[in-house]
Structure formats: structure tokens, C-alpha cells
XYZ file of C-alpha atoms in Angstrom:
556
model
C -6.231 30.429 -9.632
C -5.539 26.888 -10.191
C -1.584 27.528 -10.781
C -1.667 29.659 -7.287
C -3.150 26.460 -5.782
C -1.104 23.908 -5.997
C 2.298 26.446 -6.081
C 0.584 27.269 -2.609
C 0.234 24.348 -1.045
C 3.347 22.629 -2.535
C 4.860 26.069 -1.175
C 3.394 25.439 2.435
C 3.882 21.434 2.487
C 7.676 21.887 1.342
C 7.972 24.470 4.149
C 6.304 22.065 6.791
C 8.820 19.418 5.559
C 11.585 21.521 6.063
C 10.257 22.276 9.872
C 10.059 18.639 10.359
C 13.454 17.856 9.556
C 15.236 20.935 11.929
C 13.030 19.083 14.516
C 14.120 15.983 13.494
C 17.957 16.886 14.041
C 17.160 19.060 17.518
C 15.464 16.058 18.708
C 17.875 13.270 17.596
C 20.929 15.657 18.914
C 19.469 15.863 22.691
C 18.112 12.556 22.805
C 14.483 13.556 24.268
C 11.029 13.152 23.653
C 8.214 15.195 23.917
C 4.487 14.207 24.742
C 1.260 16.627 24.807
C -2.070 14.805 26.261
C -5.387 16.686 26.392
C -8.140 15.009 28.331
C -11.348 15.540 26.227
C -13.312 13.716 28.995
C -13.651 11.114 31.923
C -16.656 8.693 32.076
C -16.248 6.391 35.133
C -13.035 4.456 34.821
C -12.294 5.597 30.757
C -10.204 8.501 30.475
C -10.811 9.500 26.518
C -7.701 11.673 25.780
C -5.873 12.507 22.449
C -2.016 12.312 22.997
C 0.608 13.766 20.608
C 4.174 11.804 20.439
C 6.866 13.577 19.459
C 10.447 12.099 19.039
C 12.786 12.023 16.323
C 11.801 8.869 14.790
C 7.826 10.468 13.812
C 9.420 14.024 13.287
C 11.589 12.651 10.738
C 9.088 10.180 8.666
C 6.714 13.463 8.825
C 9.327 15.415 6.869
C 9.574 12.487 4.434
C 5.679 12.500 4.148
C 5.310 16.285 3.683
C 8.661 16.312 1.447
C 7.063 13.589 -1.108
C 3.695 15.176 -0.976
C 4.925 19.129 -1.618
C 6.759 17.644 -4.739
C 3.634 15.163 -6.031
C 1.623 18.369 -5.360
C 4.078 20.494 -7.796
C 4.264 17.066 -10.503
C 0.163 17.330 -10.113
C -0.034 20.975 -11.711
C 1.448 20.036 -14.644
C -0.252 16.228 -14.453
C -4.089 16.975 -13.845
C -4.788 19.281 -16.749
C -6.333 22.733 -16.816
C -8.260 24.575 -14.327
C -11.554 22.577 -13.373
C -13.680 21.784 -10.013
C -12.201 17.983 -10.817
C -8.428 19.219 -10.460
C -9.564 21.245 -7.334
C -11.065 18.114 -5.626
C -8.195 16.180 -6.681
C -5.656 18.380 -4.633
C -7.785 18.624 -2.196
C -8.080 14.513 -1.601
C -4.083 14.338 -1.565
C -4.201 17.165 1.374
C -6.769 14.951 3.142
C -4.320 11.988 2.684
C -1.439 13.647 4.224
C -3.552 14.948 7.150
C -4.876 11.229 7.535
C -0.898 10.252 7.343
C -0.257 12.754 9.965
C -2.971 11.914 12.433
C -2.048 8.194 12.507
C 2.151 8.711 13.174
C 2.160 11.375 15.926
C -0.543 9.996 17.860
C 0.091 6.796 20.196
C -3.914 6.578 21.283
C -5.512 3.485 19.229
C -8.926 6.119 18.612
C -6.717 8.637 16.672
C -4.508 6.025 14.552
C -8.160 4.327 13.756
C -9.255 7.764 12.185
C -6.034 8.258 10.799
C -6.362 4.643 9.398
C -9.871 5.157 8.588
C -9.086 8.435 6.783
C -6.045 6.819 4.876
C -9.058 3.950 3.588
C -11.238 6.374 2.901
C -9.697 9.102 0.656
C -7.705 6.057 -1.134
C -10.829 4.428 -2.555
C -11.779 8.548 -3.535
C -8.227 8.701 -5.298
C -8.722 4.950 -6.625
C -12.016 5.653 -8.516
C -10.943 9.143 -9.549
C -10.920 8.102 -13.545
C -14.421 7.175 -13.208
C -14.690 3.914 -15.536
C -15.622 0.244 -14.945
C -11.703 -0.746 -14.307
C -11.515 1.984 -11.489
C -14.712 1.139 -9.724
C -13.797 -2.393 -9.277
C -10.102 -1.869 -8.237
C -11.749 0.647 -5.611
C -13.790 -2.066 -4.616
C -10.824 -4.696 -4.160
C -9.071 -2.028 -2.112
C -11.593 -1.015 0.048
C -12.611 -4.255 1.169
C -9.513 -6.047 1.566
C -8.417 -3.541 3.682
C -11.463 -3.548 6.022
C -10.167 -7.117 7.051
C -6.846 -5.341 8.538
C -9.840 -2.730 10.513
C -11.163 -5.659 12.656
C -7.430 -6.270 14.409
C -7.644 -2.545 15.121
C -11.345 -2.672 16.168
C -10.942 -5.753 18.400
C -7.765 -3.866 20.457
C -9.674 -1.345 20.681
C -12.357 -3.184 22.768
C -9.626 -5.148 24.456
C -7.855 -1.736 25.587
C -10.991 -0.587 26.366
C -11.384 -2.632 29.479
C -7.919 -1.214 31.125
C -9.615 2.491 30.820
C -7.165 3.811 28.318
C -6.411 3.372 24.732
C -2.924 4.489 25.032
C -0.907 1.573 23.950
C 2.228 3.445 24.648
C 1.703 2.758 28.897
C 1.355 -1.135 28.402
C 4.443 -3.406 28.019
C 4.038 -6.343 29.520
C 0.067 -7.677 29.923
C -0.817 -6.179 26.520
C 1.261 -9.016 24.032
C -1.375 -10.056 23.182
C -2.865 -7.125 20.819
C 0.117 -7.584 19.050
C -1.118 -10.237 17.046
C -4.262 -8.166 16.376
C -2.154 -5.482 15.224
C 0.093 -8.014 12.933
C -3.385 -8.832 11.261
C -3.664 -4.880 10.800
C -0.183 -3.940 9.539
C -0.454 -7.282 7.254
C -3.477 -6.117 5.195
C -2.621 -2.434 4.948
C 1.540 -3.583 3.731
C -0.165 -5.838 1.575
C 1.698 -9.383 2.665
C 0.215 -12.447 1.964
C -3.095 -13.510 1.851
C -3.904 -10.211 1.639
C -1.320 -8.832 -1.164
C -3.879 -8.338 -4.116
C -5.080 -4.845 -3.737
C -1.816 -3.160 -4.282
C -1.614 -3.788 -8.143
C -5.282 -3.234 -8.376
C -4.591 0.367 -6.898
C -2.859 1.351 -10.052
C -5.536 2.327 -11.681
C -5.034 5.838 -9.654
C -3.776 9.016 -11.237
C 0.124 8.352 -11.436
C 1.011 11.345 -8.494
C -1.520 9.415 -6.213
C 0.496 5.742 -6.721
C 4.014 8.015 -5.795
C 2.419 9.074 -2.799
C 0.727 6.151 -1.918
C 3.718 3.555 -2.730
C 6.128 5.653 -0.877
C 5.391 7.318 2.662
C 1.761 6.909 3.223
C -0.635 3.967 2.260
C 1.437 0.829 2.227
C 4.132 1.935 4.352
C 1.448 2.703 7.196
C 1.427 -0.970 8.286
C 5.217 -1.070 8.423
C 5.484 2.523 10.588
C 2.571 1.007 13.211
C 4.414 -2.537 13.934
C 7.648 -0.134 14.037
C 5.615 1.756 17.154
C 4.613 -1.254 18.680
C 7.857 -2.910 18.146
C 9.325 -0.282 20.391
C 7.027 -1.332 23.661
C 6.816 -5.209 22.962
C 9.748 -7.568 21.449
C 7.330 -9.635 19.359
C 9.057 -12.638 16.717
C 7.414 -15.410 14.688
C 8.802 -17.495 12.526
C 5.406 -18.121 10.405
C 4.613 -14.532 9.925
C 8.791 -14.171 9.315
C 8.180 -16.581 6.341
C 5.061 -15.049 4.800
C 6.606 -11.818 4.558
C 9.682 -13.490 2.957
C 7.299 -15.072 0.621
C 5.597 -11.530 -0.397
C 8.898 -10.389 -1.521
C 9.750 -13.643 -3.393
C 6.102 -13.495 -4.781
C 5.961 -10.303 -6.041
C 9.548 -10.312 -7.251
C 8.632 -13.257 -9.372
C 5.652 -11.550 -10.964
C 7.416 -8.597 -11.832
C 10.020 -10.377 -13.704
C 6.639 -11.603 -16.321
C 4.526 -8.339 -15.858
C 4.173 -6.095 -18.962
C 2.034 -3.217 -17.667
C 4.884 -0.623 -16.417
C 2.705 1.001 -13.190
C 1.847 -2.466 -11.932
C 5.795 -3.585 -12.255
C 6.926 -0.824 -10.287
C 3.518 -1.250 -7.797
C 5.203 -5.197 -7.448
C 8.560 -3.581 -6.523
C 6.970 -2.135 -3.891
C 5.531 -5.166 -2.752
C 8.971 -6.708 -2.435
C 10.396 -4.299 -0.630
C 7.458 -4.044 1.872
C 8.060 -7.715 2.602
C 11.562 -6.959 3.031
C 10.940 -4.289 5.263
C 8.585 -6.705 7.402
C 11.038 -9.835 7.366
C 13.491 -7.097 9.209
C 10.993 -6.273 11.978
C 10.101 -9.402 12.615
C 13.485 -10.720 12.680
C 14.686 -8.172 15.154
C 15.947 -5.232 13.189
C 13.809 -2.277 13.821
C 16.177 0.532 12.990
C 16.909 -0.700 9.903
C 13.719 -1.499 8.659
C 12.869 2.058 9.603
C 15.708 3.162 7.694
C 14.687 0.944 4.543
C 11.327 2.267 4.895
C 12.474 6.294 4.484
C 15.201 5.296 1.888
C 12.631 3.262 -0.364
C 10.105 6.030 -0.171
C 12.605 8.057 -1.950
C 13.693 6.553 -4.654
C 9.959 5.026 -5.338
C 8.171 8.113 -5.314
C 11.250 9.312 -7.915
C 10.483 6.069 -10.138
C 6.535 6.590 -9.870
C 6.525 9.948 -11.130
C 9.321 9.158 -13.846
C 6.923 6.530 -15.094
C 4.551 8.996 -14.963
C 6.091 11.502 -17.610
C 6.742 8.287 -19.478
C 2.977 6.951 -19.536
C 2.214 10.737 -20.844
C 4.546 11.216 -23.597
C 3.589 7.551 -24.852
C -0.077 8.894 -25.344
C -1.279 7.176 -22.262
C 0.781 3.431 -23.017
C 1.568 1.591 -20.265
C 2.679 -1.490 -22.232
C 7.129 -1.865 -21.780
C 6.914 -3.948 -24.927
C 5.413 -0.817 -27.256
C 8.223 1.522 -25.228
C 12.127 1.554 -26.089
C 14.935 4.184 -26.693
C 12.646 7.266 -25.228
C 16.050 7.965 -23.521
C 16.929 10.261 -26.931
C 13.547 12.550 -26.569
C 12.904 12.866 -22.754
C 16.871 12.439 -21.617
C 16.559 14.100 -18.378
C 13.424 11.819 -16.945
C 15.114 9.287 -18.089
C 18.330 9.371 -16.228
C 16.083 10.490 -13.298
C 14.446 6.989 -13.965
C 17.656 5.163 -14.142
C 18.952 6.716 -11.160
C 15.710 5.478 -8.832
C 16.112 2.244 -10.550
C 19.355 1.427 -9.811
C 18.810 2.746 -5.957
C 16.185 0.420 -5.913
C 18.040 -2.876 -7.104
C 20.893 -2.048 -4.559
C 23.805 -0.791 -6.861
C 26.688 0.308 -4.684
C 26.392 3.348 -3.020
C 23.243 4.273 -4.016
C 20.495 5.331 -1.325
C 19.452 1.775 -1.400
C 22.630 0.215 -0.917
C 22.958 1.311 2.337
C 20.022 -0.248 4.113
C 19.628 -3.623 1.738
C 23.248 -4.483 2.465
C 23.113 -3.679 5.639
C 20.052 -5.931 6.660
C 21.456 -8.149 4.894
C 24.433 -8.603 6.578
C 22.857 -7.932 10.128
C 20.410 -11.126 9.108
C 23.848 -13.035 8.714
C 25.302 -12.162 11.808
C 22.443 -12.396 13.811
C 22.452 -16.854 12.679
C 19.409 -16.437 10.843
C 17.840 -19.994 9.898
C 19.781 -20.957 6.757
C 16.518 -21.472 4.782
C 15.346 -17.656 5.653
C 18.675 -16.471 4.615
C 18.468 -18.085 0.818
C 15.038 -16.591 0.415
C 16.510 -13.032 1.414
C 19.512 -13.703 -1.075
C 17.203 -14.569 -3.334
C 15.132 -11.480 -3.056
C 17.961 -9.225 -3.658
C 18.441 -11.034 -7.267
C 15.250 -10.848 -8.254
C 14.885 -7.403 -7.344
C 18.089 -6.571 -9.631
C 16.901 -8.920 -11.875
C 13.110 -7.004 -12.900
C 14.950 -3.651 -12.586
C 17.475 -4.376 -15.365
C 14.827 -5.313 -17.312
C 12.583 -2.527 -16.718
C 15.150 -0.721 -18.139
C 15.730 -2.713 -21.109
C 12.593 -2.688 -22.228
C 11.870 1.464 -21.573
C 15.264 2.451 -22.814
C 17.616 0.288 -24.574
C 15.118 -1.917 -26.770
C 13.682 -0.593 -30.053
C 10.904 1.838 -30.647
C 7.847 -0.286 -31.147
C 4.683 1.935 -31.217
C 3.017 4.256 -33.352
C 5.350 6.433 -35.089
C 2.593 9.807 -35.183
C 3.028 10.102 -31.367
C 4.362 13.830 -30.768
C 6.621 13.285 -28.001
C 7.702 17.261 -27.941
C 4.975 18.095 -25.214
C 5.707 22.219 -22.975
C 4.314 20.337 -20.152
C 6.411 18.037 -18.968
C 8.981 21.027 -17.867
C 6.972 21.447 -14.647
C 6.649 17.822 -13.982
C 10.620 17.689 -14.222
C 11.563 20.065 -10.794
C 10.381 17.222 -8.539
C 11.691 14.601 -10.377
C 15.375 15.681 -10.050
C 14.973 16.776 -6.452
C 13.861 13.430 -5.337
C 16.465 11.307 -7.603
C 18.971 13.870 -5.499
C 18.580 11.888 -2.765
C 17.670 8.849 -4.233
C 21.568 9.186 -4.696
C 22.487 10.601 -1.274
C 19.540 10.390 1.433
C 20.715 6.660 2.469
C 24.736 7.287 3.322
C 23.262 11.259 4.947
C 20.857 9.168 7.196
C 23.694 6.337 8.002
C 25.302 9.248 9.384
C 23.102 10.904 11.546
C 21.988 8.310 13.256
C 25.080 6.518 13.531
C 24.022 3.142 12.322
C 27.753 2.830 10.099
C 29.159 2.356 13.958
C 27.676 -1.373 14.332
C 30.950 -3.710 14.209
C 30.142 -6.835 11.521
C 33.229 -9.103 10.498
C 32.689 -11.462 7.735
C 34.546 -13.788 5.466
C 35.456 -11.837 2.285
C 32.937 -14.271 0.167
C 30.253 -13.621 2.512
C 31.086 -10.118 2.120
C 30.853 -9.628 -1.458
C 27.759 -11.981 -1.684
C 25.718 -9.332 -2.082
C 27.039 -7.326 -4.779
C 27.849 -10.734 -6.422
C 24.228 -11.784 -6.571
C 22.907 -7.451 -7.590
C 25.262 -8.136 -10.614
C 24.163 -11.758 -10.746
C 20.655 -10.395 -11.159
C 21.127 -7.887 -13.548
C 23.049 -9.836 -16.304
C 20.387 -12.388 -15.936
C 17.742 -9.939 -16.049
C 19.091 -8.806 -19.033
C 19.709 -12.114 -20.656
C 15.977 -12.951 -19.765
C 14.481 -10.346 -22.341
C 15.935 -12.400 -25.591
C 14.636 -15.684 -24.101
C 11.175 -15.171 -22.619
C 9.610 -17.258 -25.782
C 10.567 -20.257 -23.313
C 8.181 -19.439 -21.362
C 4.359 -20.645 -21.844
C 1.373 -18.379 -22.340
C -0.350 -20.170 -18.796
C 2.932 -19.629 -16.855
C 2.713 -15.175 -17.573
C -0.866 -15.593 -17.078
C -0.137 -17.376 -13.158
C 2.817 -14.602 -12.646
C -0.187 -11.777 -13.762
C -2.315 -12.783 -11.055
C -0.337 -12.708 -8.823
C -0.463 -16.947 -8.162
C -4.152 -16.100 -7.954
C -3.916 -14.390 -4.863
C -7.325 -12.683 -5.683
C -9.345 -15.308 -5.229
C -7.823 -16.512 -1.986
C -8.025 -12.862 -0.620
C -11.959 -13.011 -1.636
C -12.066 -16.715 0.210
C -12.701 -15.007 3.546
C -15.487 -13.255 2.364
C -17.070 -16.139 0.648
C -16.458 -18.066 4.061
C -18.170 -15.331 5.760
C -21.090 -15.451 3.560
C -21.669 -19.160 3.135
C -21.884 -18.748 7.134
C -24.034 -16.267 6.967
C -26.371 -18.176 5.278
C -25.875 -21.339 6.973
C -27.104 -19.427 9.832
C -30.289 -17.765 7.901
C -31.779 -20.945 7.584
C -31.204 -22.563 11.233
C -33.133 -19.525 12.091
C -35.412 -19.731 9.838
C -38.414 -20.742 12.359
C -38.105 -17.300 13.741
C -38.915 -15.490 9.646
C -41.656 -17.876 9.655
C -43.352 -17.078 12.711
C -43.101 -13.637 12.144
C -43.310 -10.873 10.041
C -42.489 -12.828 6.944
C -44.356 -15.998 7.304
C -47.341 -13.703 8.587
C -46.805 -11.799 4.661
C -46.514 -15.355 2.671
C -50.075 -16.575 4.691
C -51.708 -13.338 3.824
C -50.360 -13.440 -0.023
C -51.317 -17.075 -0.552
C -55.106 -15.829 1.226
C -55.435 -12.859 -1.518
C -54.043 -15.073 -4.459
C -57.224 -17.773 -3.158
C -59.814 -15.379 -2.761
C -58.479 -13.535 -6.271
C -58.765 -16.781 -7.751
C -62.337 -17.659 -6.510
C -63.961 -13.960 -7.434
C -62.519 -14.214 -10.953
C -63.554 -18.034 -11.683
C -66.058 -17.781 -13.944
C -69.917 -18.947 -13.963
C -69.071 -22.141 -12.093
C -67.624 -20.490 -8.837
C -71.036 -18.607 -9.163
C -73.092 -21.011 -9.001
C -71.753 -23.229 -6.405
C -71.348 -19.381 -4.233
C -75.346 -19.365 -4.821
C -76.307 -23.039 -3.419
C -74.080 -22.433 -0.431
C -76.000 -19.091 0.332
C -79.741 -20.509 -0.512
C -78.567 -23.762 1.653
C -77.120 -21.698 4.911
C -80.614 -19.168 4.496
C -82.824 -22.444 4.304
């Protein structure tokens, strides 16, 4: 039954994907748009309507959602085990992920992408805690609450939109700027930029399939697709929020060059290219960050479940320094691996090559501040820089853990379909895109040094990346330990809820007159009146003989 389950619904996911993309292409060719309301009802001046948007922007980042989910959905059959109601709920949660994905990209109406948002919150912190130990509760815990801060932007436009009589965001251009920064705060806590970045390592502690899906269409990329939306009604830029993002990617880069836990390095990847991906919207570039965004999913959901066969031949390791030269017993996962590695560093010609150079280049020619355009440069090298040795450490370094693990394992043959599938087009999806939608026709002349300044600093990263692996006893136990948390970015994510609560009772005791008046001063009176009378009953021969002169006085 359990086989026929998930063969089913990978079956009917792939098959939606598939629909998805034809759509995609129809829609793209004749340049149109389609757009179903239905009125649900009408009180006074609100009009409460659900509205579906369909162009060929959502139709085709619903193909990449359903694509990556029908093959996580085939990896999961082999991944979860044997049949039990825990595997059943498990497949069930990723469905209700992708339906919560769904509901927040073809709908334009604020109400629907809250549920979709909601939804995506919801069934995360289910996936999150799935494992059921100490380490899962509390990294369900960071991610649930940090991203309730990103809810109140949402909730707040929601009651601004409210007083025009319609939540449709997609009919206001040009008195609505404003929500835009509310939505900024939203997109910022759900892509994980900074202050708000911790939660996305935490969220590792999910069943492998779960961090492909989330990491590369549907969690963390949900942020990026809603500012893509909104970027198509209002031209919004800030410089401030243009650095922050720039920071995320420098940030997390950093820490993944000193991280040893192989899930988290690849979960800091993804933070990297998130901030890239919000440094191009909010520089300008739209298309391209839209293109990064379906590229990156890719190749990260490849990488995910790659590291995914790894962590189970290893016996459940997740430690790079116990791994090395697993390339001679699990060959094909690991060229899979290299593949989606390379893509991701920006090797020529690769699926992220395309985009990465690309935005780049566009950053260049658009006079970018000189300052922004170092700390993008700079992002590209570090990026090579923790891929090369990600790779180093999993497949060129020495074997270094226990030699009784039996790495010949039946199961891993099912796992292996969706792997080479999706490092297929981590090879080709970028250059098939480039060409449908025509974004190789944009006319950029540059120097020949400023040309080649890319590739120079991809192969800049990797030999240093490689060199950094025979000299990282330079480096003192405090400064891994800063890198590992991130530059303690926990604690200044749990700062606003300390503020909140110091406030909170700040404000308790200004209004304390109001407890003491009422209900609880009227409970302290009539404890301290029981504890007196308690105390006189049970005091002894003395309190009865003073009890008897005050009666025989008052009868005299």
C-alpha cells in the first residue's frame, strides 16, 4: 500500500508539473494573462473575493514546485522506511506543503497568500519536529516564532487594504507604496536575511527530502516570489535593505567556509544565494532574480537529496571531517553531487552560470555603487570557495570513520531516479530558460578584464577553497565557534522578543492599581483574612483565654 502511495502521488505531482510547463510555454508564446475572480460575498463597501492569477511567470514556478516535489516524493519511498501510519503522515504533510505553495503563488488577494503563508508556517514546524527529540522541538520553536515576526507586515496590510474595500493588491499602483515596506518586513523573515537569518540552519533538523523541498521552491524562496509580485505593480529600491541582503550572502558565505555539519553547509548556501537573489530585486533586476530563483531550486534540491544518500550510507554522520573518498562506493550520487555543486559555485556553463554571471554583469552596467559591487564579487568567491571544499572534504580527503560501516545498502537504488533527473538540468535548465524567455538578447559591452572577472574570481575561489583545508589549524577555536553561530545572530533575532516582553512587563506594573482593586487584590485581602483567623483558632490556651474575657466583658 505504502509503495502505491507515494508511486501515486509522485505519479500525479510529476504529471501536474508537466501540465504546468505546456501552460507555461502557451502562455509565454501569446503573451496573455488570464484572471478568474469569484465573489464569495459583499458586506457594505468590502467585496471578499478569491482571485486566481494566471500568467507565465506563476505557471512556470508551479511546474518547478510540483517537478521538485513529485521527485522528493519518489526519494521519500526509499528515505522514510517501511510501511507505518508515521510514513503515511509524513507524505501527507509534504502534499499539504505544496498545496500551501500553490495557494500563495496563483492568488494576488492578501487573505489567500496569508493562508498560503500561514499553511507554509504551519506544516513546516509539523515537518521540523517530525524526529521527535529535544534538538527538533527547539529548532521548531526557533522557526515558528521567528517567522511570526514576518506575519505582522502581512497582518498590518491587511488592515491597511482593508480600508480601500479590497484586498487585491494587484489593482493598486500608485497610493499603496507604502505596504511595500510591510511586505519587505514579510519577505525578509520568511528568505531569512538579516536580523532574522537564524532559523534556516536550525530547520535542518528535518528529514533530508523536507530540507530539498523546503531550500528549493517553497519555504525560503516564498519571500523572494512575493516581493517578485509586488515588484511588478510598484518600483520599490533602498539602499539599506540593498546592503543587508548583501550582507546575508557575505554572512552566510563566511560561515559555511568554518561549518562542519554537511546539511547546515549546504542550508548556508542557500542563505547566500537568497541574499543574492534579494540584492537583484532590490537593485532593479526582477527577471533575473526570478530566473536565479528557478535555476537555484534545481541544482539545490539535487545537492539536498545527494547529501541525503550520503548522511544514510555514513550510518546517519553528518560530520565532512569523518567523510572522504565515498566517490569509489556510491559513484553515481556522487557525480550527481559534484554536478549540483559545481552549478551552484557558477562553473561555466552550468545552470548556474547563466543567471550569476549575468546579474553580475547587469549590476556592472547598471553603475552600481562601487562598494555594493565588491561585496557581490566577493560573494561569488566565497560561494566557489565553500563548494570546493565541500567537495574536498566528502570526496577527495581520506576515509576517516568507522571502518564496520556497510556501505552496500538495496535502498539507495530508488533514491537514485530523482537524483539524476534533477542534476539533468542542474546541467541544462539555466541556458533552456535563457532561451525561452529571451533574456541572452540584452546587449552588455565590457572591457575584456571586466569580462572575465567573474570566472577569474569562481577559479580564484576554488583554489583557495582548496588551499584552505591544509591550513585551517590557523584558525582559533573562538573564531569557528563565532562562524557556527552564525555571528550570534540568534540572540539578536530573540532581542525583539525580549524587547517585547520587558515592555510587557513594564506595562503590568503601571497598571498595577487596576489588579489591586480588583479581582486579585480582593483574593490577597481575603487570603491574608483566612491565614489571621487560621492563626487565632489554632493558637493555643492563650488565644483562649483572652477569646473568654472579651466574651464575659461584652455579656457584662
Amino acid at each position: 500500500m505504502l509503495l502505491n502511495l507515494y508511486y501515486f502521488w509522485s505519479l500525479i505531482l510529476f504529471k501536474i508539473s508537466l501540465v504546468f510547463l505546456l501552460s507555461s510555454l502557451f502562455f509565454l508564446i501569446n503573451d496573455f494573462s488570464i484572471m478568474l475572480e469569484w465573489v464569495m460575498f459583499n458586506a457594505s463597501s468590502i467585496s471578499m473575493s478569491f482571485i486566481i492569477y494566471l500568467d507565465w511567470v506563476s505557471m512556470i514556478f508551479s511546474f518547478t514546485v510540483f517537478f521538485i516535489s513529485s521527485m522528493v516524493v519518489l526519494y521519500s519511498k526509499s528515505y522514510m522506511g517501511d510501511y507505518n501510519n508515521s510514513s503515511i503522515r509524513f507524505l501527507f504533510l509534504v502534499l499539504m506543503f505544496v498545496l500551501s505553495m500553490l495557494l500563495m503563488i496563483l492568488s494576488p488577494n492578501l487573505i489567500s497568500i496569508m493562508l498560503g503563508w500561514d499553511g507554509l508556517g504551519l506544516v513546516s514546524y509539523c515537518l521540523v519536529i517530525y524526529y521527535s527529540s529535544l534538538k527538533s522541538y527547539l529548532a521548531g520553536m526557533i522557526t515558528c516564532l521567528i517567522n511570526r515576526l514576518g506575519d505582522i507586515g502581512l497582518l498590518i496590510s491587511i488592515g491597511w487594504l482593508f480600508s480601500y474595500g479590497s484586498w487585491n493588491f494587484i489593482f493598486y499602483s500608485d497610493y499603496c507604496i507604502t505596504i511595500m515596506y510591510l511586505i519587505v518586513i514579510s519577505s525578509f523573515t520568511k528568505s531569512a536575511q538579516i536580523p532574522f537569518s537564524s532559523w534556516l540552519p536550525a530547520a535542518m533538523a528535518a528529514p533530508t527530502p523536507v530540507s530539498s523541498l523546503v531550500h528549493s521552491s517553497t519555504l525560503v524562496t516564498a519571500g523572494v516570489y512575493l516581493l517578485f509580485r509586488f515588484f511588478s505593480q510598484f518600483m520599490f529600491s533602498s539602499m539599506i535593505l540593498l546592503l543587508l541582503s548583501l550582507l546575508t550572502m557575505i554572512m552566510s558565505s563566511v560561515c559555511a567556509n568554518f561549518e562542519f555539519d554537511l546539511k547546515k553547509i549546504i542550508a548556508l548556501s542557500t542563505l547566500s544565494q537568497l541574499g543574492l537573489m534579494m540584492s537583484c530585486l532590490l537593485s532593479g533586476m526582477t527577471d533575473l532574480a526570478f530566473f536565479h530563483l528557478l535555476s537555484h531550486a534545481m541544482f539545490k534540491s539535487c545537492l539536498f537529496l545527494c547529501s541525503g544518500i550520503i548522511i544514510h550510507m555514513m550510518g546517519g554522520n553528518q560530520d565532512i571531517r569523518l567523510m572522504g573518498s565515498i566517490c569509489w562506493v556510491i559513484p553515481t550520487t556522487c557525480t550527481c553531487f559534484n554536478i549540483s555543486n559545481m552549478s551552484l559555485c557558477g562553473l561555466p556553463f552550468m545552470s548556474g552560470f547563466y543567471s550569476k554571471d549575468f546579474i553580475v554583469e547587469l549590476g556592472v552596467f547598471n553603475s552600481l555603487n562601487i562598494f555594493y559591487m565588491i561585496l557581490f564579487y566577493m560573494g561569488l568567491g566565497l560561494t566557489a570557495l565553500y563548494s570546493i571544499r565541500l567537495t574536498y572534504y566528502t570526496l577527495l580527503k581520506s576515509y576517516s570513520y568507522s571502518p564496520f560501516i556497510i556501505f552496500i545498502d538495496g535502498s539507495i537504488y530508488g533514491m537514485k531516479y530523482s537524483v539524476v533527473i534533477l542534476s539533468f538540468f542542474s546541467v541544462s535548465f539555466g541556458s533552456l530558460y535563457m532561451w525561452l524567455t529571451n533574456l541572452d538578447m540584452h546587449f552588455i559591452m565590457f572591457p575584456f578584464t571586466l569580462k572575465i572577472m567573474c570566472l577569474f574570481l569562481v577559479l580564484m575561489g576554488l583554489y583557495l577553497g582548496y588551499e584552505l583545508n591544509f591550513i585551517h589549524y590557523l584558525f582559533t577555536y573562538k573564531f569557528y565557534l563565532l562562524n557556527g553561530s552564525m555571528w550570534h545572530m540568534y540572540s539578536h533575532s530573540y532581542g525583539l522578543f525580549k524587547l517585547g516582553y520587558w515592555y510587557s512587563g513594564a506595562l503590568m506594573t503601571s497598571l498595577f492599581w487596576g489588579e489591586f482593586y480588583g479581582g486579585l487584590g480582593l483574593s490577597f485581602y481575603l487570603n491574608k483574612l483566612a491565614n489571621a483567623s487560621q492563626l487565632l483558632f489554632l493558637g493555643g490556651l492563650k488565644t483562649f483565654l483572652l477569646s473568654m474575657i472579651i466574651w464575659f466583658v461584652i455579656f457584662l
